[in-house]
Amino acid sequence: MIALGVLGIELSPAHDLVTGPVLTTTPALAALTMGPVGTLSAAALAASVNATSATYNQSWGTQTQLIIGNFLGIIVVSVASVILSNAVRTRREGELDQVRRIAVAAQEVVLRPVPERLGPVRAASLCLAAGTGALVGGDLYDAVQTRYGVRLIVGDVRGKGLSAIRAVAVALGAFREAVHYEDEVQEVMNHCAAALRREAAVPGTYSQTELPEVLMEGFTTALIAQVSDEPVVYLVNRGHPPPLMLREGKVRALMPALPLLPLGLEDLDDGPPAEPESFPFLPGDRLLLYTDGVIEARNRDNDFLPLAQTMEEIPTDTSPQDFLDELHMALIVHTEGCLTDDVAMILVDRLA
């Protein structure tokens, strides 16, 4: 804009004004926001304006030294601006990378990999962070072997950042405690919901910038599954995407008969209390629990990932971890490496 303003002055009757010093500021100002390429483009534009105005006003013979001085000023300021821009960008990338590593490390402390063998099932987990700067996502998962069977949870906290990871830690803490003492799987879910409500009610838990979002949009979708020695799986689904069952090469979704609201929205729910639903889970079956970042992954044509079809195309003799690795590659190919949301998955194989 500065270069175009100078060009307008030079092509107007007010061309007697000395505008050279103004032109030299163009690359310096561009370096603040546009990076090295933008800085060089701004410098080229400033030089073009300087040459155009000199030619239009026929100043080459009378003001040659001034014109050349303007060119030299633009060159010197441009070189200094490019060097400064590179230094600032390198420092910012280093700081962002450090913050990202700290955030991911904090998330990994909360989200631990599931064991490979849990009672009657083999299991594997996968967690992928979206490329969203240093923001930590709100995906959660865990699998615990208890006297009641293997109990698994997968969920998604609304939002990102510290408020999300705080809610993840609270929900997982409640789950890991309750799974060992509650006979009924729906009571485990109730413990998670109560823990989240208590956390939100503590004064000072959330900052003034986080509090409006927590109060208006603070909910968590969650799914808890229980696998015991019986050939069934018990599910309690609170607004979460339904798990997918792979049996003899075909996939079907285990849809809840009565959809329930996510955790945090209990005040809006006037229906009956949540009850677990049972589905056959036979030896050789595979069960995938996942967050919505998987099914909402889009390609350049804005198409969603066909998760069920992708699962059916993976060889059935692969191990749980290899199966998730195949799904990982399918996600990368589908999105061309540009995930827009975090992804969490747990896969369990029924052995006996």
XYZ file of C-alpha atoms in Angstrom:
352
model
C 0.000 0.000 0.000
C 2.861 2.364 0.768
C 4.465 1.727 -2.623
C 1.164 2.252 -4.410
C 0.569 5.465 -2.453
C 4.008 6.727 -3.442
C 3.289 5.822 -7.082
C 0.063 7.821 -6.921
C 1.910 10.864 -5.596
C 4.673 10.585 -8.206
C 2.152 10.393 -11.038
C 0.178 13.372 -9.737
C 0.924 17.116 -9.797
C 2.365 16.689 -6.278
C 5.362 14.741 -7.652
C 7.726 17.402 -6.316
C 7.407 15.819 -2.880
C 10.443 13.709 -1.904
C 9.048 10.176 -1.517
C 12.258 8.136 -1.704
C 12.686 7.740 2.085
C 9.095 6.470 2.306
C 9.807 3.790 -0.310
C 12.760 2.447 1.643
C 10.446 1.600 4.555
C 8.389 -0.782 2.404
C 10.586 -3.914 2.746
C 11.183 -3.216 6.443
C 7.452 -3.120 7.168
C 6.818 -6.182 4.973
C 9.382 -8.160 6.986
C 7.197 -7.852 10.089
C 4.435 -10.059 8.694
C 5.256 -11.423 5.233
C 8.503 -13.365 5.649
C 11.557 -13.363 3.334
C 9.627 -13.964 0.100
C 7.117 -11.231 0.861
C 9.940 -8.887 1.881
C 11.741 -9.408 -1.425
C 8.473 -8.906 -3.316
C 7.867 -5.635 -1.484
C 11.446 -4.544 -2.259
C 10.959 -5.348 -5.949
C 7.725 -3.351 -5.962
C 9.421 -0.388 -4.279
C 12.265 -0.479 -6.822
C 9.755 -0.648 -9.679
C 7.877 2.353 -8.307
C 11.150 4.270 -7.975
C 12.130 3.521 -11.601
C 8.629 4.191 -12.952
C 8.279 7.551 -11.211
C 11.754 8.662 -12.321
C 10.994 7.762 -15.931
C 7.517 9.326 -15.891
C 8.797 12.596 -14.379
C 11.928 12.617 -16.609
C 14.186 12.875 -13.556
C 17.077 10.716 -14.726
C 19.110 13.607 -15.973
C 18.446 16.107 -13.184
C 18.070 13.899 -10.127
C 20.114 10.833 -11.021
C 22.041 10.798 -7.742
C 18.820 10.994 -5.721
C 17.265 8.164 -7.710
C 20.339 5.945 -7.329
C 20.385 6.807 -3.613
C 16.798 5.597 -3.354
C 17.763 2.318 -5.056
C 20.702 1.824 -2.692
C 18.494 2.575 0.316
C 15.932 0.020 -0.842
C 18.663 -2.610 -1.361
C 20.293 -2.040 2.031
C 16.998 -2.048 3.922
C 15.817 -5.119 1.976
C 18.912 -7.158 2.825
C 18.684 -6.199 6.491
C 14.951 -6.955 6.530
C 15.398 -10.417 4.987
C 18.075 -11.288 7.537
C 15.867 -10.040 10.365
C 12.829 -11.852 9.002
C 14.739 -15.148 8.811
C 16.018 -14.721 12.367
C 12.562 -13.926 13.747
C 10.951 -16.822 11.886
C 13.604 -19.271 13.109
C 13.146 -18.121 16.688
C 9.353 -18.337 16.492
C 9.505 -21.830 14.974
C 11.880 -22.919 17.712
C 9.634 -21.544 20.441
C 6.534 -23.113 18.885
C 8.295 -26.454 18.513
C 9.357 -26.373 22.155
C 5.849 -25.520 23.331
C 4.450 -28.260 21.120
C 6.868 -30.836 22.554
C 5.950 -29.830 26.098
C 2.247 -30.036 25.292
C 2.557 -33.446 23.645
C 4.684 -34.714 26.538
C 2.021 -33.554 28.989
C -0.644 -35.316 26.975
C 1.394 -38.515 26.800
C 1.651 -38.536 30.601
C -2.141 -38.623 30.773
C -2.733 -40.933 27.781
C -0.732 -44.099 28.219
C -0.600 -46.889 25.605
C -2.901 -49.804 26.359
C -1.331 -53.217 27.145
C -1.082 -55.704 24.282
C -2.932 -58.428 26.190
C -5.845 -57.875 28.543
C -7.705 -60.971 29.692
C -9.703 -62.410 26.774
C -8.602 -59.743 24.266
C -5.562 -58.432 22.471
C -5.464 -54.663 22.259
C -3.658 -51.739 20.660
C -4.056 -47.977 20.775
C -3.162 -45.033 18.562
C -3.219 -41.297 19.233
C -2.422 -38.698 16.587
C -2.164 -34.958 17.196
C -3.481 -32.650 14.502
C -1.155 -30.014 13.061
C -2.729 -27.137 14.977
C 0.265 -25.341 16.411
C 0.793 -25.928 20.104
C -2.839 -26.669 20.966
C -3.416 -29.910 22.839
C -6.524 -31.819 21.932
C -9.197 -33.334 24.157
C -9.203 -36.983 23.009
C -9.036 -39.589 25.765
C -8.805 -43.379 25.935
C -7.765 -46.174 28.260
C -8.191 -49.908 28.812
C -8.016 -51.555 32.240
C -8.313 -55.194 33.289
C -10.563 -55.563 36.333
C -12.349 -58.346 38.226
C -15.430 -57.494 36.156
C -13.596 -57.911 32.860
C -11.721 -55.579 30.552
C -13.144 -52.081 30.654
C -12.334 -49.536 27.978
C -13.123 -45.876 27.513
C -12.778 -43.525 24.579
C -13.975 -39.946 24.591
C -13.617 -36.461 23.214
C -13.658 -33.274 25.271
C -15.049 -30.242 23.541
C -12.316 -27.712 22.762
C -8.534 -27.670 22.982
C -5.766 -26.303 25.138
C -5.283 -26.522 28.890
C -9.003 -26.648 29.679
C -9.368 -29.720 27.441
C -6.373 -31.598 28.821
C -7.567 -30.775 32.347
C -10.959 -32.331 31.588
C -9.220 -35.350 30.015
C -7.175 -35.884 33.174
C -10.269 -35.579 35.389
C -12.349 -38.001 33.303
C -9.562 -40.578 33.055
C -8.784 -40.295 36.758
C -12.414 -40.993 37.621
C -12.553 -43.895 35.153
C -9.355 -45.537 36.405
C -10.619 -45.383 39.983
C -14.229 -46.429 39.410
C -13.588 -49.399 37.100
C -12.185 -51.446 39.985
C -15.061 -50.838 42.424
C -18.295 -50.401 40.479
C -20.218 -53.560 39.553
C -22.218 -51.858 36.813
C -20.520 -50.253 33.855
C -23.032 -47.390 33.722
C -21.959 -46.402 37.244
C -18.405 -45.991 35.942
C -19.764 -43.528 33.391
C -21.700 -41.731 36.128
C -18.482 -41.344 38.133
C -16.800 -39.702 35.130
C -19.736 -37.318 34.676
C -19.752 -36.408 38.383
C -16.004 -35.775 38.398
C -16.303 -33.405 35.448
C -19.149 -31.525 37.138
C -17.145 -31.161 40.349
C -14.126 -29.908 38.446
C -16.146 -27.275 36.572
C -17.698 -26.064 39.851
C -14.390 -25.405 41.624
C -13.722 -21.612 41.713
C -10.624 -20.619 39.797
C -10.357 -23.883 37.865
C -10.730 -22.076 34.560
C -9.444 -18.663 33.560
C -11.749 -15.822 32.595
C -11.050 -16.490 28.912
C -11.758 -20.233 29.251
C -14.834 -19.988 31.500
C -17.402 -18.788 28.881
C -16.465 -21.613 26.532
C -16.583 -24.190 29.340
C -20.003 -23.009 30.518
C -21.536 -22.821 27.043
C -19.817 -25.685 25.224
C -18.210 -27.713 28.005
C -19.309 -31.244 27.259
C -17.570 -34.560 26.672
C -18.683 -37.415 24.456
C -17.693 -40.772 25.915
C -18.083 -44.491 25.298
C -17.328 -47.195 27.859
C -17.121 -50.866 26.865
C -16.834 -53.966 29.031
C -15.566 -57.327 27.778
C -15.728 -60.275 30.175
C -15.585 -64.044 29.712
C -19.055 -63.968 28.159
C -19.109 -63.701 24.336
C -20.658 -60.226 24.516
C -19.555 -56.634 24.871
C -21.475 -54.197 27.068
C -21.589 -50.573 25.950
C -22.644 -47.289 27.497
C -22.556 -44.536 24.888
C -22.919 -40.882 25.870
C -23.125 -39.076 22.542
C -19.999 -40.694 21.068
C -19.559 -42.192 17.574
C -20.625 -45.864 17.717
C -17.884 -48.517 17.765
C -17.399 -50.661 14.696
C -17.473 -54.460 14.823
C -15.461 -56.353 12.192
C -16.693 -59.929 11.787
C -15.755 -62.241 8.917
C -14.616 -59.320 6.788
C -17.763 -57.235 7.261
C -18.148 -54.131 9.428
C -21.247 -52.969 11.261
C -21.770 -50.106 13.663
C -23.007 -50.911 17.162
C -25.651 -48.210 17.309
C -27.294 -47.461 20.658
C -31.014 -48.193 20.851
C -31.527 -45.034 22.916
C -29.162 -42.139 22.106
C -27.880 -40.391 25.233
C -26.550 -36.867 25.719
C -22.808 -36.261 26.269
C -21.346 -35.771 29.725
C -21.926 -32.259 31.009
C -25.417 -31.955 29.527
C -27.264 -33.895 32.230
C -29.500 -30.918 33.012
C -31.012 -31.235 29.539
C -31.697 -34.963 29.851
C -35.128 -35.890 31.221
C -35.045 -39.454 29.912
C -34.442 -42.698 31.779
C -31.024 -43.419 33.361
C -28.344 -44.857 31.113
C -28.320 -48.644 30.879
C -25.635 -50.776 29.230
C -26.473 -52.443 25.926
C -25.040 -55.805 24.972
C -23.832 -56.983 21.574
C -22.360 -60.358 20.536
C -18.561 -60.319 20.618
C -17.304 -63.686 19.421
C -13.789 -65.153 19.099
C -12.170 -63.690 15.985
C -14.226 -60.479 16.115
C -12.548 -57.080 16.123
C -13.917 -54.013 17.848
C -12.755 -50.482 17.032
C -13.372 -47.593 19.403
C -12.442 -44.191 17.972
C -12.977 -40.442 18.196
C -14.706 -38.284 15.621
C -11.386 -37.072 14.223
C -11.240 -40.398 12.340
C -14.607 -40.282 10.602
C -14.472 -36.513 10.028
C -11.085 -36.578 8.289
C -11.576 -34.997 4.852
C -9.654 -35.049 1.593
C -9.190 -32.159 -0.828
C -12.654 -32.862 -2.283
C -14.146 -32.494 1.220
C -15.078 -36.197 1.368
C -15.031 -38.017 4.701
C -12.831 -41.049 5.268
C -14.883 -44.225 4.564
C -13.817 -45.904 7.809
C -15.929 -49.078 7.505
C -14.770 -49.710 3.941
C -11.158 -49.041 4.937
C -11.400 -51.581 7.758
C -12.801 -54.217 5.420
C -9.890 -53.731 3.023
C -7.222 -54.449 5.658
C -6.158 -58.144 5.828
C -7.841 -59.907 8.733
C -4.678 -61.725 9.821
C -2.894 -58.525 10.857
C -2.165 -57.895 14.531
C -4.112 -55.152 16.354
C -1.154 -52.756 16.212
C -0.539 -53.449 12.520
C -4.247 -52.937 11.880
C -4.120 -49.502 13.505
C -0.953 -48.696 11.569
C -2.862 -49.467 8.363
C -5.661 -47.159 9.456
C -3.041 -44.518 10.244
C -1.632 -44.756 6.728
C -5.140 -44.588 5.257
C -5.749 -41.375 7.217
C -2.491 -39.845 6.010
C -3.211 -40.749 2.386
C -6.818 -39.538 2.575
C -5.952 -36.175 4.142
C -2.562 -35.839 2.421
C -0.981 -35.513 5.856
C -3.186 -32.596 6.957
C -5.233 -33.773 9.924
C -7.518 -31.028 11.218
C -8.563 -32.826 14.406
C -6.863 -35.130 16.874
C -7.392 -38.867 16.478
C -7.596 -41.608 19.104
C -8.367 -45.281 18.497
C -8.450 -48.530 20.486
C -8.701 -51.890 18.736
C -9.514 -55.085 20.618
C -9.500 -58.653 19.261
C -11.611 -61.288 20.960
C -9.428 -64.358 21.551
C -11.723 -66.710 23.452
